[in-house]
XYZ file of C-alpha atoms in Angstrom:
107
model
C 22.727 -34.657 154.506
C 23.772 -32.782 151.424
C 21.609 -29.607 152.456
C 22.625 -29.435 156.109
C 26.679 -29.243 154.297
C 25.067 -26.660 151.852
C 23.674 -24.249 154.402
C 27.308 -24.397 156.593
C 29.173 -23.984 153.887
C 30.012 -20.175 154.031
C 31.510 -21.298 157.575
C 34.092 -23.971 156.015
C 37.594 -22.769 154.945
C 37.324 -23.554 150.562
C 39.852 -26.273 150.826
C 38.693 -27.684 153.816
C 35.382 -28.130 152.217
C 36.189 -29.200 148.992
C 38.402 -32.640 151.030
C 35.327 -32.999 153.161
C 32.761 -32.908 150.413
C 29.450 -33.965 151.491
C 30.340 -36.124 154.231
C 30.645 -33.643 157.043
C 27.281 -34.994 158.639
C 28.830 -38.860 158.955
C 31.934 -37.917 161.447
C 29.200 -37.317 164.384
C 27.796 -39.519 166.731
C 25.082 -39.735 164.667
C 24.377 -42.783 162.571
C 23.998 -42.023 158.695
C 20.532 -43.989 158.706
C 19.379 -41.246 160.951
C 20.628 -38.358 159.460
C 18.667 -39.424 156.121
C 15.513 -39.944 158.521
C 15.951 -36.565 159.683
C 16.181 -35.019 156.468
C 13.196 -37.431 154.599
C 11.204 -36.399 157.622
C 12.228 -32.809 157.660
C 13.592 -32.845 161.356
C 14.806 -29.368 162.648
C 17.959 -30.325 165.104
C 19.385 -26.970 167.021
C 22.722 -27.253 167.892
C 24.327 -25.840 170.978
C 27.742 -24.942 171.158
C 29.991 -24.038 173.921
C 33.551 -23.227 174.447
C 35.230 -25.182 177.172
C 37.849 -24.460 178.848
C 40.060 -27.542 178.258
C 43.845 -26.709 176.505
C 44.394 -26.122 173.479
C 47.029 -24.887 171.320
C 47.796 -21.331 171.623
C 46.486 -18.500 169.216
C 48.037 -17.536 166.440
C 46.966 -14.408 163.828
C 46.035 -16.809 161.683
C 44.457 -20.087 163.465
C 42.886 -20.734 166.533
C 41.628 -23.999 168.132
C 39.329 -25.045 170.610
C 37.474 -27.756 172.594
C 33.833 -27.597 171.857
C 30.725 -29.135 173.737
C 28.294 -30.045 171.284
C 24.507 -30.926 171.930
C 22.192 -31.707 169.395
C 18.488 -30.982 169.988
C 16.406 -32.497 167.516
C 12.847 -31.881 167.380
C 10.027 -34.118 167.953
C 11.043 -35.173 171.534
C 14.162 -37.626 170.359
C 17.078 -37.659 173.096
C 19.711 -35.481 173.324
C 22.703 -36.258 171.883
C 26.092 -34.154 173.454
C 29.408 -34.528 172.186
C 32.950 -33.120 171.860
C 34.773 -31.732 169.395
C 38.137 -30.040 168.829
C 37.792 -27.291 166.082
C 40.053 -25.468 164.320
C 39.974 -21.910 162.444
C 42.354 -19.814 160.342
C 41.990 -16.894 158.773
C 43.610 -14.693 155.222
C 45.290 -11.698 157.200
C 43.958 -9.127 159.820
C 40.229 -8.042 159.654
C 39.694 -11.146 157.458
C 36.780 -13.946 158.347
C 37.397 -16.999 160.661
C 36.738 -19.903 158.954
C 36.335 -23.551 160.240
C 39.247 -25.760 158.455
C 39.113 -28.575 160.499
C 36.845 -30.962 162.846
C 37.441 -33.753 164.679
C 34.773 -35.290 167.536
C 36.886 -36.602 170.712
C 36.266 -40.303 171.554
C-alpha cells in the first residue's frame, strides 16, 4: 500500500500527507486484505476519474472542491469497483500547483 502512497505523493498538499501517512489506500471501498493482495501479486489497477456535476462549494483562488466518480479497474479480470468521492485542492498563490489536501469517499 505504501508504494501506491509513494508514487501519489507529489499530488498531496505536504501537510495533508504527512496526517494521512500511509493509510491513504484504507479509506476506499477496498478492503486492506486486498490491497496487500494486489500489491504481493503485483496487480496494475487504472483508475478513472470524472468530474460530476453535483454542487459543491464555490471556487476560491486558493481551493477548489469537487464531486468525483471513481472506478477502479484492476487487472486480471476482477470486478469493477466505482465509487464517490468529494475532493478538495488548494493552492500557494497564482500560477502555483493544485494540490489534493483532502479526500473523503461519499457513503
Amino acid at each position: 500500500m505504501a508504494a501506491v502512497v509513494t508514487v501519489a505523493a507529489p499530488l498531496f498538499e505536504p501537510a495533508y500527507r504527512h496526517r494521512v501517512g500511509d493509510l491513504v489506500a484504507g479509506w476506499w471501498p477496498v478492503a486492506g486484505v486486498v490491497w496487500v493482495r494486489w500489491a504481493a501479486t503485483g496487480m496494475q489497477v487504472i483508475a478513472d476519474v470524472q468530474v460530476t456535476a453535483e454542487e459543491h462549494p464555490a471556487d476560491t483562488a486558493s481551493s477548489v472542491s469537487r464531486v468525483l466518480a471513481v472506478t477502479l479497474h484492476p487487472s486480471g479480470g476482477e470486478s469493477l469497483i466505482r465509487f464517490g468521492t468529494d475532493m478538495r485542492a488548494v493552492r500557494a498563490g497564482v500560477g502555483g500547483s493544485w494540490l489534493v489536501d483532502s479526500l473523503e469517499v461519499l457513503a
